[in-house]
Amino acid sequence: MRILSVSSSRAARRQSGDDAAVLAGLGYPSVLDRRMSGFANMGASFTVISILSGCMTMYGFGLATGGPAVIMWGWVGVGLIVLLLGMALAEVTSAYPTSGGLYYMADRLGGPLWAWYTGWFNMLGLIGGIAGIDFGAATFVGAFANLQWGFTPTPEKTMLIFAAILLLHALLNVAGINLVALLNKVSVWWHIGGVALIVGCLMLAPAQHQSAAFVFGHFNNDTGWGNGLFVGALGLLLAQYTFCGYDASSHLSEETKQAQISAPQGMVRSIWISLIAGFVLLFGLTSAIQDYVGTQKTSTGVPPAQIFLDVAGVGWAKALLLVVIVAQLFCGNAETAAASRMVFAFSRDGAVPGSSLWRRTSTRTKTPVAAVWLSVGVALLLAAPSLISPTAYSAVTAINVLGITPAYAIPVYLRLRAGDRFQPGPWNLGRWHKPVGVTAVIWVAFVTVLFCLPQVSPVTVDSFNYAPIVLALVMFAAWILWTTKGRRTYKIPDVGNRTAHAALSDEVV
């Protein structure tokens, strides 16, 4: 497969042209600060994927839902299909590099109604991602505090830690894109170095290690469901949840240099690097399990922490937990940046109630400050049910997947439907767009249905998967907003209209 990339085509670099001119051609003035390099853009998506966040926080779920066999083979299978989805989406991103990302693509290719629902899917998924990432980080902070000070991570205490992390990420984001870009660059090396350190410690420790047959073949089912195939399918949530967020490159494209090439390239690179590094991480963790049941029922509340304890001892366990926690903080910060840009862009086109507030940018940092605060505020509300239900975290991760994954597929489907009417950007798949796109759309349809299903049997108030209910409520609210107001207020500018939305450049605070 020959895929156009910046490293292999100088013509593509010339074709991408001036970023401001490209954006003006899409109808928008440049009001954000375009200082992000291609590496920093890739770092945003790689950081949001964050194998040290997704893999670690969902590892206990994987142990119960299929066990090592599903964890390892599911990672490879899901990762390869997501790579195809990312490539298909990257092609459309190259043609439409705006902060609106997916909904803008859907509007250009399918019309306003497609864009409306794509935008609400995308916004729910991104904000759900903030909730899932930062709540996962809060559980790891609680585990570290348990080892260090004997702290008991109750739901109430975990929620307070979660709120503090959300506050930190809001403050970092309102400080400006330069700080966000710097943190994204550091995050790439922190993640890669962190995986090397964790796996190296686990593999070199004198403790007994599991056989390859166990790592790649042991199946475990603690869900209460009797159908092993269904349980194995549910277990794919670990990988699918982790492989979310690579659209961050698209949402940060208006702040990225050579965006028509850098943004799609950043999306694809973030996926395949995460696929390789994540496989190494999961292999190291799984092969180091000493007591399967003890790992699941650890008093720390975090199964990977128990593995660290059993293999490396208390001192190293705390050090490795700190590595993971810092990576998770990087991840949540990048997700907050992506989500806030989505809120900003959707408000810029009149789609969000109170749009005139959420689309404002700071005169000092050119950052959508109000959109940042809205994003973290809604994330706090999404995670609130964890105070009541012990399975709420899995539901929050399912909200992320259910919201954002369909939003990924809609522009790809519309690009397939458009055929030769689609004008590709400098990064494109050529004749491979059809098989890649069809495979991606079919996969998204499958996982969307799968993750609406109950994850534990019997289904009770505590174990109920409320993610589809949240999704349905948001879609119903989106329909109400569309019929009552959205069809009149939502509008993206005409292509090539350089004066449209020019008034937005004056909306600064």
Short mmCIF file of N, CA, C and O in Angstrom, two decimals, residues 43 173 181 257 310 378 397 455 506:
data_model
loop_
_atom_site.label_atom_id
_atom_site.label_comp_id
_atom_site.label_asym_id
_atom_site.label_seq_id
_atom_site.Cartn_x
_atom_site.Cartn_y
_atom_site.Cartn_z
N GLY A 43 2.18 14.16 18.87
CA GLY A 43 2.26 13.90 20.30
C GLY A 43 0.93 14.06 21.00
O GLY A 43 0.64 13.37 21.97
N ASN A 173 -4.41 24.26 30.34
CA ASN A 173 -4.89 24.56 28.99
C ASN A 173 -5.16 26.04 28.78
O ASN A 173 -4.92 26.56 27.69
N ALA A 181 1.66 22.31 23.68
CA ALA A 181 2.54 21.70 22.69
C ALA A 181 3.81 21.14 23.34
O ALA A 181 4.26 20.03 23.00
N LYS A 257 1.38 23.81 12.11
CA LYS A 257 2.01 24.21 10.86
C LYS A 257 1.90 23.07 9.85
O LYS A 257 1.99 21.90 10.19
N ASP A 310 4.08 -7.38 43.64
CA ASP A 310 4.45 -8.80 43.71
C ASP A 310 5.81 -9.07 43.06
O ASP A 310 6.56 -9.94 43.52
N VAL A 378 -18.39 19.43 32.41
CA VAL A 378 -19.26 18.34 31.98
C VAL A 378 -18.61 16.99 32.28
O VAL A 378 -19.30 16.03 32.66
N THR A 397 -16.05 4.78 30.27
CA THR A 397 -15.20 4.43 29.13
C THR A 397 -16.05 4.03 27.93
O THR A 397 -15.70 4.33 26.79
N GLN A 455 -22.46 -5.52 30.46
CA GLN A 455 -21.13 -6.12 30.57
C GLN A 455 -21.04 -7.16 31.67
O GLN A 455 -20.07 -7.92 31.72
N ASP A 506 -12.98 39.12 16.32
CA ASP A 506 -13.11 40.18 17.32
C ASP A 506 -13.64 39.67 18.64
O ASP A 506 -13.70 40.42 19.62
#
